[in-house]
Coordinates of C-alpha atoms in Angstrom, one line a residue:
Chain A
X1 CA 80.7 70.3 107.7
X2 CA 77.7 69.1 109.2
X3 CA 78.5 65.3 108.7
X4 CA 81.8 66.0 110.6
X5 CA 79.7 67.6 113.4
X6 CA 77.2 64.8 113.8
X7 CA 79.9 62.1 114.1
X8 CA 81.5 62.6 117.7
X9 CA 77.9 61.9 119.3
X10 CA 78.1 58.9 117.6
X11 CA 81.2 57.8 118.5
X12 CA 80.5 59.0 122.3
X13 CA 77.6 57.3 122.7
X14 CA 78.7 54.0 123.0
X15 CA 81.5 54.9 125.4
X16 CA 79.8 54.8 128.8
X17 CA 78.9 50.8 128.7
X18 CA 82.4 50.3 127.7
X19 CA 83.8 52.2 130.9
X20 CA 82.1 49.7 133.3
X21 CA 82.9 46.8 131.3
X22 CA 86.6 47.2 132.2
X23 CA 87.5 49.7 134.8
X24 CA 90.4 47.3 135.8
X25 CA 91.9 47.3 132.2
X26 CA 91.5 51.3 132.3
X27 CA 93.5 51.4 135.3
X28 CA 96.1 49.2 134.1
X29 CA 96.7 51.6 131.4
X30 CA 97.4 54.4 133.8
X31 CA 95.0 57.1 132.1
X32 CA 91.4 57.4 133.0
X33 CA 88.8 56.9 130.5
X34 CA 86.6 59.9 129.6
X35 CA 83.1 60.0 130.8
X36 CA 79.7 61.5 129.4
X37 CA 80.4 65.0 130.8
X38 CA 83.8 64.9 129.2
X39 CA 82.4 64.1 125.6
X40 CA 79.7 66.7 125.9
X41 CA 82.4 69.6 126.8
X42 CA 84.5 68.4 123.8
X43 CA 81.5 68.5 121.5
X44 CA 80.2 71.8 122.9
X45 CA 83.7 73.1 122.2
X46 CA 84.0 71.7 118.9
X47 CA 80.7 73.2 118.1
X48 CA 82.0 76.6 119.2
X49 CA 85.1 76.0 117.3
X50 CA 83.6 75.2 113.8
X51 CA 80.4 77.6 114.1
X52 CA 81.8 80.9 113.0
X53 CA 83.4 78.8 110.0
X54 CA 80.3 77.0 109.0
X55 CA 78.4 80.4 109.4
X56 CA 81.0 82.0 106.9
X57 CA 79.6 79.6 104.4
X58 CA 76.3 80.0 105.4
X59 CA 76.5 83.7 104.9
X60 CA 78.2 83.8 101.8
X61 CA 75.7 81.4 100.2
X62 CA 72.8 84.1 101.2
X63 CA 72.3 87.3 99.4
X64 CA 72.9 90.7 101.3
X65 CA 69.3 91.5 102.0
X66 CA 68.7 88.2 104.0
X67 CA 71.8 88.9 106.3
X68 CA 70.0 92.1 107.4
X69 CA 66.8 90.4 108.9
X70 CA 65.9 88.8 112.3
X71 CA 66.6 85.9 112.7
X72 CA 69.8 85.6 111.0
X73 CA 70.2 82.6 108.5
X74 CA 71.0 79.1 109.7
X75 CA 71.1 77.2 106.7
X76 CA 72.4 77.5 103.0
X77 CA 71.0 79.5 100.4
X78 CA 71.6 79.2 96.8
X79 CA 74.0 82.2 96.2
X80 CA 77.2 80.8 97.2
X81 CA 78.7 80.1 93.7
X82 CA 77.5 83.6 92.6
X83 CA 79.2 85.2 95.7
X84 CA 82.2 83.3 95.1
X85 CA 82.7 84.3 91.5
X86 CA 81.9 87.9 92.6
X87 CA 84.4 88.1 95.3
X88 CA 87.3 86.2 93.3
X89 CA 86.8 89.0 90.7
X90 CA 85.9 92.0 93.0
X91 CA 88.9 91.4 95.2
X92 CA 91.3 90.4 92.9
X93 CA 91.6 86.9 94.7
X94 CA 93.3 85.2 91.8
X95 CA 96.5 87.2 92.0
X96 CA 96.4 87.2 95.8
X97 CA 96.4 83.7 96.1
X98 CA 99.0 83.0 93.7
X99 CA 101.1 85.8 95.6
X100 CA 100.2 84.3 99.0
X101 CA 101.0 80.8 97.8
X102 CA 104.4 82.1 96.6
X103 CA 105.5 84.2 99.7
X104 CA 104.6 81.2 102.0
X105 CA 105.9 79.0 100.1
X106 CA 109.3 80.5 99.6
X107 CA 109.6 81.5 103.4
X108 CA 108.4 78.4 104.2
X109 CA 111.1 76.5 102.5
X110 CA 113.8 79.1 103.5
X111 CA 112.9 79.0 107.1
X112 CA 112.8 75.5 107.2
X113 CA 116.3 74.7 105.8
X114 CA 118.0 77.6 107.5
X115 CA 116.5 76.3 110.8
X116 CA 117.3 72.9 110.4
X117 CA 121.6 73.6 109.6
X118 CA 121.0 76.2 112.4
X119 CA 119.5 74.0 114.9
X120 CA 121.7 70.9 113.9
X121 CA 124.7 73.3 114.9
X122 CA 123.2 74.1 118.1
X123 CA 122.1 70.7 119.0
X124 CA 125.0 68.8 118.0
X125 CA 128.1 70.6 117.3
X126 CA 130.3 72.5 120.0
X127 CA 131.5 75.7 119.1
X128 CA 132.8 78.9 120.8
X129 CA 129.8 81.3 121.7
X130 CA 127.2 78.3 121.4
X131 CA 125.2 79.1 124.6
X132 CA 124.9 82.7 124.1
X133 CA 124.1 82.8 120.5
X134 CA 121.2 80.3 121.5
X135 CA 120.3 82.6 124.4
X136 CA 120.0 85.4 121.5
X137 CA 117.8 83.1 119.4
X138 CA 115.6 82.6 122.3
X139 CA 115.5 86.1 123.5
X140 CA 114.5 87.5 119.9
X141 CA 111.3 85.0 120.2
X142 CA 110.2 87.5 122.8
X143 CA 110.7 90.7 120.7
X144 CA 107.5 91.7 119.5
X145 CA 107.5 92.2 115.6
X146 CA 105.7 95.4 115.6
X147 CA 108.9 97.4 117.1
X148 CA 110.6 96.6 114.0
X149 CA 107.9 97.3 111.5
X150 CA 108.7 101.3 111.3
X151 CA 112.5 100.9 110.1
X152 CA 111.5 97.9 108.2
X153 CA 109.1 100.2 106.2
X154 CA 111.7 102.6 105.7
X155 CA 113.9 100.0 104.5
X156 CA 111.3 99.2 102.0
X157 CA 110.5 102.5 100.8
X158 CA 114.2 103.4 100.2
X159 CA 114.8 100.3 98.1
X160 CA 111.7 101.1 96.4
X161 CA 110.1 97.7 97.2
X162 CA 106.4 98.8 98.3
X163 CA 103.8 97.0 97.1
X164 CA 106.5 94.0 96.0
X165 CA 106.4 90.6 97.4
X166 CA 109.8 90.6 98.4
X167 CA 109.0 93.2 101.0
X168 CA 107.1 90.7 102.5
X169 CA 109.5 87.6 101.8
X170 CA 112.6 89.0 103.4
X171 CA 111.5 89.9 107.0
X172 CA 110.0 86.3 107.2
X173 CA 113.0 84.3 106.5
X174 CA 113.8 84.6 109.9
X175 CA 112.1 82.5 112.6
X176 CA 113.9 82.0 116.0
X177 CA 111.2 79.7 116.9
X178 CA 112.2 77.8 113.8
X179 CA 115.8 77.0 115.0
X180 CA 114.5 76.4 118.4
X181 CA 112.1 74.0 117.2
X182 CA 115.1 72.1 115.1
X183 CA 117.1 72.1 117.7
X184 CA 114.8 70.5 120.2
X185 CA 114.1 67.7 117.7
X186 CA 117.4 66.9 116.7
X187 CA 119.1 66.9 120.0
X188 CA 116.8 63.7 120.4
X189 CA 116.1 62.2 116.9
X190 CA 119.8 62.5 116.0
X191 CA 122.2 60.1 118.1
X192 CA 125.7 61.3 118.4
X193 CA 126.8 58.0 117.2
X194 CA 125.4 58.7 113.9
X195 CA 127.3 61.7 113.3
X196 CA 130.5 60.0 114.5
X197 CA 130.3 57.2 112.2
X198 CA 130.0 59.5 109.3
X199 CA 132.8 61.5 110.6
X200 CA 134.5 58.3 110.8
X201 CA 133.7 57.5 107.3
X202 CA 135.5 60.7 106.3
X203 CA 132.4 63.1 105.6
X204 CA 132.7 66.5 106.0
X205 CA 130.4 68.8 107.7
X206 CA 128.1 69.6 104.8
X207 CA 128.1 66.0 104.0
X208 CA 126.7 64.9 107.2
X209 CA 124.2 67.7 107.2
X210 CA 123.1 66.5 103.4
X211 CA 123.2 62.8 104.3
X212 CA 122.6 62.4 107.9
X213 CA 120.8 65.6 109.3
X214 CA 118.4 66.2 106.8
X215 CA 116.9 62.7 106.4
X216 CA 116.6 62.2 110.2
X217 CA 115.1 65.7 110.4
X218 CA 112.6 65.4 107.7
X219 CA 109.2 65.0 109.7
X220 CA 110.0 67.8 111.8
X221 CA 111.1 69.9 108.7
X222 CA 107.6 68.8 107.2
X223 CA 105.9 70.2 110.5
X224 CA 107.9 73.4 110.7
X225 CA 107.2 74.0 107.2
X226 CA 103.4 73.5 107.4
X227 CA 103.6 75.9 110.8
X228 CA 105.5 78.4 108.8
X229 CA 103.4 78.3 105.8
X230 CA 100.2 78.7 108.0
X231 CA 101.7 81.7 110.0
X232 CA 102.7 83.5 106.6
X233 CA 99.5 82.9 104.9
X234 CA 97.7 84.4 107.9
X235 CA 100.0 87.2 108.4
X236 CA 98.2 90.5 108.4
X237 CA 100.2 93.5 109.8
X238 CA 103.2 93.4 107.6
X239 CA 101.7 92.9 104.5
X240 CA 98.9 95.1 105.3
X241 CA 101.4 98.0 105.8
X242 CA 103.3 97.4 102.7
X243 CA 101.5 96.1 100.2
X244 CA 98.1 97.8 98.9
X245 CA 95.0 96.4 97.9
X246 CA 95.6 97.2 93.9
X247 CA 99.6 96.2 93.9
X248 CA 100.3 92.7 94.7
X249 CA 98.0 92.0 97.7
X250 CA 98.4 88.9 99.5
X251 CA 94.8 87.1 100.5
X252 CA 94.5 88.6 103.8
X253 CA 95.4 92.3 102.6
X254 CA 92.7 91.6 99.8
X255 CA 89.9 90.0 102.2
X256 CA 90.3 92.7 104.4
X257 CA 90.2 95.0 102.0
X258 CA 86.7 93.7 101.0
X259 CA 85.5 94.5 104.7
X260 CA 87.1 98.1 104.6
X261 CA 85.6 99.1 101.1
X262 CA 82.6 101.0 100.8
X263 CA 80.6 98.1 99.2
X264 CA 78.7 97.3 102.4
X265 CA 77.4 93.7 100.8
X266 CA 77.9 91.5 103.6
X267 CA 77.5 88.2 101.6
X268 CA 80.4 89.3 99.6
X269 CA 82.6 89.9 102.4
X270 CA 81.8 86.4 103.8
X271 CA 82.4 85.0 100.4
X272 CA 85.9 86.2 100.2
X273 CA 86.7 85.7 104.2
X274 CA 85.5 82.0 102.9
X275 CA 87.8 81.6 99.9
X276 CA 90.6 83.3 102.3
X277 CA 90.2 80.6 104.9
X278 CA 89.4 77.3 102.7
X279 CA 92.8 76.5 101.2
X280 CA 94.0 76.3 104.9
X281 CA 91.2 74.3 106.2
X282 CA 91.7 71.8 103.5
X283 CA 95.3 71.8 104.5
X284 CA 94.2 71.1 108.2
X285 CA 91.9 68.4 107.3
X286 CA 94.7 66.7 105.5
X287 CA 97.5 67.3 107.8
X288 CA 95.7 68.0 110.7
X289 CA 97.2 64.9 112.7
X290 CA 100.6 65.8 111.9
X291 CA 100.4 69.7 112.6
X292 CA 98.7 68.9 116.1
X293 CA 102.0 66.7 116.7
X294 CA 104.3 69.0 115.5
X295 CA 102.8 72.1 117.8
X296 CA 102.6 69.5 121.0
X297 CA 106.0 68.4 120.0
X298 CA 107.4 71.6 119.6
X299 CA 105.8 72.5 123.2
X300 CA 107.0 70.3 125.4
X301 CA 110.4 70.8 125.6
X302 CA 110.1 74.7 125.9
Chain B
X1 CA 106.4 59.1 118.5
X2 CA 106.4 56.3 115.7
X3 CA 107.8 58.9 113.3
X4 CA 110.7 59.5 115.2
X5 CA 112.0 56.1 115.6
X6 CA 111.5 55.3 112.0
X7 CA 113.9 58.2 111.0
X8 CA 116.4 57.1 113.9
X9 CA 116.5 53.4 112.7
X10 CA 118.1 53.2 109.3
X11 CA 121.3 55.7 110.1
X12 CA 121.9 53.2 113.0
X13 CA 122.5 50.5 110.7
X14 CA 124.9 52.7 108.9
X15 CA 127.0 53.6 112.1
X16 CA 127.0 50.0 112.8
X17 CA 128.8 49.2 109.6
X18 CA 131.3 51.8 109.9
X19 CA 133.7 50.5 112.4
X20 CA 133.8 47.3 110.0
X21 CA 135.6 49.5 107.5
X22 CA 139.4 48.9 107.7
X23 CA 141.3 51.8 109.2
X24 CA 144.3 52.6 107.0
X25 CA 147.1 51.6 109.0
X26 CA 150.7 51.0 107.5
X27 CA 151.2 54.0 105.4
X28 CA 153.8 55.4 102.7
X29 CA 155.3 58.7 103.1
X30 CA 152.8 60.0 100.3
X31 CA 149.9 58.6 102.2
X32 CA 150.6 60.3 105.5
X33 CA 151.1 63.7 103.8
X34 CA 147.6 63.5 102.3
X35 CA 146.5 62.3 105.8
X36 CA 148.1 65.4 107.1
X37 CA 146.4 67.7 104.7
X38 CA 143.3 65.8 105.2
X39 CA 143.4 66.5 108.9
X40 CA 144.0 69.9 108.3
X41 CA 140.9 70.3 106.5
X42 CA 139.3 68.3 108.7
X43 CA 140.2 70.7 111.6
X44 CA 139.1 73.5 109.6
X45 CA 136.0 71.9 108.7
X46 CA 135.2 71.1 112.4
X47 CA 136.2 74.5 113.9
X48 CA 134.2 76.8 111.1
X49 CA 131.3 74.9 109.8
X50 CA 129.3 75.4 112.9
X51 CA 129.3 79.5 112.3
X52 CA 128.8 78.5 108.7
X53 CA 125.6 76.7 109.7
X54 CA 124.1 79.4 112.2
X55 CA 125.6 82.4 110.0
X56 CA 122.5 82.6 107.4
X57 CA 120.0 83.0 110.3
X58 CA 122.0 85.5 112.4
X59 CA 122.6 87.5 108.6
X60 CA 119.1 88.0 108.1
X61 CA 118.3 88.2 111.8
X62 CA 120.6 91.5 112.2
X63 CA 119.1 92.9 109.1
X64 CA 115.5 92.3 109.5
X65 CA 115.5 91.8 113.5
X66 CA 118.1 93.5 115.3
X67 CA 118.9 96.4 113.3
X68 CA 115.1 97.6 112.9
X69 CA 114.8 97.2 116.9
X70 CA 117.7 99.5 117.3
X71 CA 116.8 101.9 114.7
X72 CA 113.3 102.1 116.1
X73 CA 115.0 103.4 119.3
X74 CA 117.0 106.0 117.3
X75 CA 113.9 107.0 115.2
X76 CA 111.9 107.8 118.1
X77 CA 114.5 110.5 118.9
X78 CA 113.4 112.1 115.7
X79 CA 110.9 114.0 113.8
X80 CA 110.3 111.7 110.8
X81 CA 107.6 112.1 108.4
X82 CA 106.0 109.2 106.4
X83 CA 106.3 111.2 103.2
X84 CA 109.9 111.6 103.8
X85 CA 111.5 109.1 105.9
X86 CA 114.6 109.7 105.4
X87 CA 114.4 113.3 106.4
X88 CA 115.0 113.1 110.1
X89 CA 115.6 116.1 112.4
X90 CA 116.5 115.5 116.3
X91 CA 114.1 116.5 118.7
X92 CA 115.3 114.3 121.9
X93 CA 112.7 112.8 123.9
X94 CA 109.9 115.0 122.6
X95 CA 108.0 112.4 121.0
X96 CA 107.9 110.6 124.2
X97 CA 106.8 113.4 126.4
X98 CA 103.9 114.3 123.8
X99 CA 102.9 110.9 123.7
X100 CA 102.9 110.7 127.2
X101 CA 100.6 113.9 127.8
X102 CA 98.4 112.4 124.9
X103 CA 95.0 111.3 126.5
X104 CA 94.7 108.6 123.2
X105 CA 97.9 107.0 124.2
X106 CA 96.7 106.6 127.9
X107 CA 93.3 105.6 126.6
X108 CA 95.1 102.7 124.0
X109 CA 97.1 101.7 126.9
X110 CA 94.1 101.0 129.2
X111 CA 92.2 99.4 126.5
X112 CA 95.0 97.1 125.4
X113 CA 95.3 96.0 129.0
X114 CA 91.8 95.3 129.7
X115 CA 91.7 93.6 126.4
X116 CA 94.6 91.7 127.2
X117 CA 93.5 90.5 130.6
X118 CA 89.8 89.6 129.4
X119 CA 91.2 87.7 126.3
X120 CA 94.4 86.0 128.1
X121 CA 93.1 84.6 131.5
X122 CA 89.7 82.8 130.0
X123 CA 91.7 81.9 127.1
X124 CA 94.2 79.9 129.4
X125 CA 91.9 78.7 131.9
X126 CA 89.7 77.0 129.0
X127 CA 92.9 75.6 127.5
X128 CA 93.8 74.3 130.8
X129 CA 90.1 72.4 131.1
X130 CA 90.2 71.3 127.7
X131 CA 93.7 70.2 128.1
X132 CA 92.8 67.8 131.3
X133 CA 89.8 66.4 129.4
X134 CA 91.6 65.4 126.2
X135 CA 94.4 64.0 128.5
X136 CA 91.6 61.2 129.4
X137 CA 91.3 58.3 127.3
X138 CA 88.9 59.1 124.3
X139 CA 87.7 57.8 121.4
X140 CA 88.2 59.9 118.4
X141 CA 90.9 62.4 120.4
X142 CA 92.6 63.2 117.0
X143 CA 89.3 64.7 115.7
X144 CA 88.8 66.7 118.8
X145 CA 92.5 68.0 118.4
X146 CA 92.1 69.0 114.8
X147 CA 88.8 70.7 115.1
X148 CA 90.1 72.9 118.1
X149 CA 92.9 73.9 116.0
X150 CA 90.6 74.8 113.0
X151 CA 90.5 78.6 114.5
X152 CA 94.3 78.8 114.7
X153 CA 94.3 78.3 111.0
X154 CA 91.7 81.3 110.3
X155 CA 93.1 84.3 109.7
X156 CA 92.6 87.5 111.6
X157 CA 91.1 89.1 108.7
X158 CA 88.6 86.3 108.0
X159 CA 87.9 85.8 111.7
X160 CA 87.4 89.3 112.3
X161 CA 84.8 90.0 109.6
X162 CA 82.8 86.9 110.4
X163 CA 82.5 88.3 114.1
X164 CA 81.7 91.6 112.8
X165 CA 78.3 90.3 111.6
X166 CA 77.7 87.8 114.5
X167 CA 78.4 90.7 116.9
X168 CA 75.9 92.9 114.8
X169 CA 73.8 95.1 117.1
X170 CA 70.5 94.9 114.8
X171 CA 70.7 91.5 113.1
X172 CA 73.9 89.6 114.7
X173 CA 73.4 86.2 115.9
X174 CA 74.3 86.8 119.5
X175 CA 72.2 89.5 120.3
X176 CA 69.2 87.5 118.3
X177 CA 70.2 84.6 120.9
X178 CA 70.4 86.8 123.9
X179 CA 66.9 88.1 123.4
X180 CA 65.7 84.3 124.5
X181 CA 67.1 84.8 127.5
X182 CA 65.8 88.3 127.8
X183 CA 68.6 90.6 127.3
X184 CA 68.2 93.4 125.4
X185 CA 70.2 94.3 122.3
X186 CA 73.6 94.8 123.3
X187 CA 75.5 97.6 121.1
X188 CA 78.7 95.4 120.5
X189 CA 80.4 97.9 118.4
X190 CA 79.4 101.4 120.2
X191 CA 79.4 100.5 124.0
X192 CA 82.9 100.5 125.6
X193 CA 82.9 97.0 127.5
X194 CA 80.7 95.1 124.8
X195 CA 83.0 96.0 122.1
X196 CA 86.1 95.2 124.2
X197 CA 84.6 91.9 125.2
X198 CA 83.8 91.3 121.6
X199 CA 87.3 91.9 120.3
X200 CA 88.6 89.9 123.2
X201 CA 86.0 87.2 121.9
X202 CA 87.8 87.0 118.5
X203 CA 91.2 86.4 120.0
X204 CA 90.1 83.6 122.6
X205 CA 88.2 81.9 119.8
X206 CA 91.3 81.8 117.8
X207 CA 93.9 80.9 120.5
X208 CA 92.2 78.5 123.1
X209 CA 92.6 75.5 121.0
X210 CA 96.2 76.3 120.4
X211 CA 97.0 76.7 124.0
X212 CA 95.2 73.6 124.9
X213 CA 97.5 71.4 122.7
X214 CA 100.5 73.1 124.5
X215 CA 99.3 72.3 127.8
X216 CA 98.3 68.5 126.9
X217 CA 101.6 68.0 125.6
X218 CA 103.1 68.9 128.7
X219 CA 100.7 67.0 130.8
X220 CA 101.4 63.9 128.5
X221 CA 105.2 64.6 129.9
X222 CA 104.3 64.4 133.3
X223 CA 105.2 60.8 134.7
X224 CA 102.3 58.6 135.6
X225 CA 103.9 57.0 138.7
X226 CA 103.5 60.6 140.1
X227 CA 99.6 60.1 139.9
X228 CA 99.8 56.4 141.0
X229 CA 101.7 57.3 144.0
X230 CA 99.5 60.3 144.8
X231 CA 96.4 57.9 144.2
X232 CA 98.1 55.4 147.0
X233 CA 98.1 58.4 149.1
X234 CA 94.4 58.8 149.0
X235 CA 94.6 62.0 146.9
X236 CA 91.1 62.6 145.0
X237 CA 91.3 63.5 141.2
X238 CA 91.0 67.3 142.0
X239 CA 93.8 67.2 144.6
X240 CA 95.9 65.1 142.1
X241 CA 95.3 68.0 139.6
X242 CA 95.9 70.8 142.0
X243 CA 99.4 68.7 143.4
X244 CA 100.9 67.0 140.7
X245 CA 99.5 68.3 137.4
X246 CA 99.7 72.3 138.1
X247 CA 103.2 72.3 139.8
X248 CA 104.6 70.1 136.8
X249 CA 102.8 72.4 134.3
X250 CA 104.4 75.5 135.7
X251 CA 107.2 76.2 133.4
X252 CA 104.7 75.7 130.6
X253 CA 102.1 78.0 132.0
X254 CA 105.1 80.6 132.2
X255 CA 105.6 80.4 128.8
X256 CA 101.9 80.6 127.5
X257 CA 101.6 83.3 129.9
X258 CA 104.6 85.5 128.4
X259 CA 103.5 84.4 124.6
X260 CA 100.3 85.3 125.2
X261 CA 101.2 88.9 127.1
X262 CA 103.2 89.6 123.9
X263 CA 100.5 88.8 121.9
X264 CA 97.9 90.7 123.8
X265 CA 100.3 94.0 123.6
X266 CA 100.4 93.8 119.8
X267 CA 96.6 93.4 119.3
X268 CA 95.7 95.0 116.0
X269 CA 94.2 93.2 113.2
X270 CA 91.0 92.4 115.1
X271 CA 90.3 96.1 116.4
X272 CA 91.0 97.3 113.0
X273 CA 88.9 95.0 111.4
X274 CA 86.1 95.3 114.1
X275 CA 85.6 99.1 113.5
X276 CA 82.5 99.4 111.4
X277 CA 83.3 102.8 110.3
X278 CA 86.3 101.5 108.5
X279 CA 88.6 104.0 110.4
X280 CA 91.8 103.1 112.3
X281 CA 90.8 104.6 115.7
X282 CA 89.1 101.7 117.1
X283 CA 85.1 102.9 117.2
X284 CA 83.8 106.2 117.2
X285 CA 85.1 107.1 120.6
X286 CA 88.3 105.1 120.7
X287 CA 86.7 102.8 122.9
X288 CA 88.6 99.7 121.4
X289 CA 91.7 101.4 120.2
X290 CA 94.7 99.4 121.2
X291 CA 98.4 100.5 121.4
X292 CA 98.9 98.6 118.0
X293 CA 96.0 100.5 116.4
X294 CA 97.6 103.7 117.7
X295 CA 100.9 103.0 116.5
X296 CA 99.2 102.6 113.4
X297 CA 97.1 105.5 113.4
X298 CA 100.1 107.9 114.5
X299 CA 102.5 106.3 112.0
X300 CA 100.4 105.5 108.8
X301 CA 97.4 107.6 109.3
X302 CA 98.7 110.8 110.6
X303 CA 102.4 110.0 108.9
X304 CA 104.2 110.6 112.3
X305 CA 106.7 108.1 112.1
X306 CA 108.9 109.3 115.1
X307 CA 106.2 109.6 117.0
X308 CA 105.0 106.0 116.2
X309 CA 108.5 104.7 117.2
X310 CA 108.2 106.4 120.4
X311 CA 104.9 104.1 121.1
X312 CA 106.8 101.2 119.6
X313 CA 109.5 101.6 122.2
X314 CA 107.2 102.4 125.1
X315 CA 105.4 99.2 124.1
X316 CA 108.7 97.0 124.4
X317 CA 109.7 98.9 127.6
X318 CA 106.4 98.0 129.0
X319 CA 107.0 94.4 127.8
X320 CA 110.3 94.1 129.5
X321 CA 108.7 95.5 132.7
X322 CA 105.8 92.8 132.7
X323 CA 108.6 90.0 132.0
X324 CA 110.7 90.9 135.1
X325 CA 107.3 91.0 136.9
X326 CA 106.6 87.4 135.7
X327 CA 110.1 86.1 136.3
X328 CA 110.0 87.6 139.9
X329 CA 106.7 86.3 140.8
X330 CA 107.5 82.7 139.2
X331 CA 111.0 82.7 141.4
X332 CA 108.6 83.6 144.4
X333 CA 106.1 80.9 143.6
X334 CA 109.0 78.2 143.3
X335 CA 110.8 79.6 146.5
X336 CA 107.5 79.0 148.4
X337 CA 106.6 75.6 147.3

């Protein structure tokens, strides 16, 4: 963490001379070079973004008494692995990890497939009621999920799904955002001629989806999959309502349980919070560029 | 951008090859029948497959989106207890009149509004500024974008728990830092305004980078020649921002404002976990209880699902009103410019 933190200033330092060397080249590109002030703001903001995460690790590596002293610790102690181990076993995090990965994986795959075929229909096929249905999809993005929580809970209770993972999975299979996202992508990424060509070759609609749409949509599908995965992994309200800490918790429910239990061991809580966040941060470190690109792409044509 | 071209390229080749295939002309009667049959199947396919493609989404949406929405309205007119969710007795609008008389409802509504304002406004303003900087030619620009998105990858649960410690009254880092500038320890949990600011901080921290990326995307879609002609007219950088960037971003700003408003109306996890008393009342004096938390308290702690439904629908109605106001304002703005 610290090595990445010190990197940007090193990058930023040689910037001003370069700027004075070629102002013309910069103007030719149309885009202005950033000055030192811009870098300073970005670096401060980056530190603010990362600090709570780094400090979670610091607090998780200390013992509880040290956290109740002033000044608070700024550097790592020696208890990290002991605390991680305790949190892992205390909060049943192993099972929670398995559960969350399963839930997030199933909903990511399903949402991606359903959104792609629906998005394709909205982007490229003509059918009666298309406009009205698309309006409905966009409208549902505006409905707050809390509104559906009570009847969903009743349904789940009636089906005897309380504490079962399917209670979390089923409502997360619908994503209006996903349909919208894939539609926007496919309008541009899939030229009409390709579909027509496939049609001329005698391909049925399903074959077109399989052989033309899916290959063309693959980059967007990957991004949407990651976004849905992150969202489902971090989802709190609904899992918190239908799952208990003892029966099939997700990571978020288990971590929240650490904080709400009557063990006031803060370093243990921080160890749990760290474990709950780490997998996603690793995913972000690896696929960050693609995720950033995906969010930006989903946003532009909104 | 590169990926989009990659995917577009190979199928184009396929499309180019297709016309080369000889169309089957000059046919025997049998072949004609076969073709007629094929074309019937073809038409059926063309006609119905779009519905087949959108129906899984809409079936799931009916079951888990629309039905619950309507059913919440129905349940809000009944007395329903959590212990026996199928036992409903009609009470008309009594749930609504009750919550309107309830001081805790109004308290929660006010808290939701203030937390919404002090989280959404700075968040969007900062996001705009950062997006503007990120829009310059930068070294390591991807690095900043990914770093700014890291809070978005952090869950509400983990973030809230860390901020509880950072905002601790006696040993928290924020109070420790404040004493250097001569500010006495602030009770970030117990006092009304500090606690609401603290809860808002968690929200601002998690979402600013995300919104910055959305603004950045919109800024990059603005044609460069707009700036060039503004520069030729002698507009300063600041005036360019005011007269080119901001107007072009108006739809995006509206979009983020609507999404943030919806998000703010539902704030739940942050105040739930920020409460050191491990309760659901949002502090000892309900000082940071939001409507979302109040709904949870009524439904799952006090077990009155009917009343909780009425809260949910009231929240929905308030959102609709906000949405309409938003729409009217944006239309006015468009008309005046």
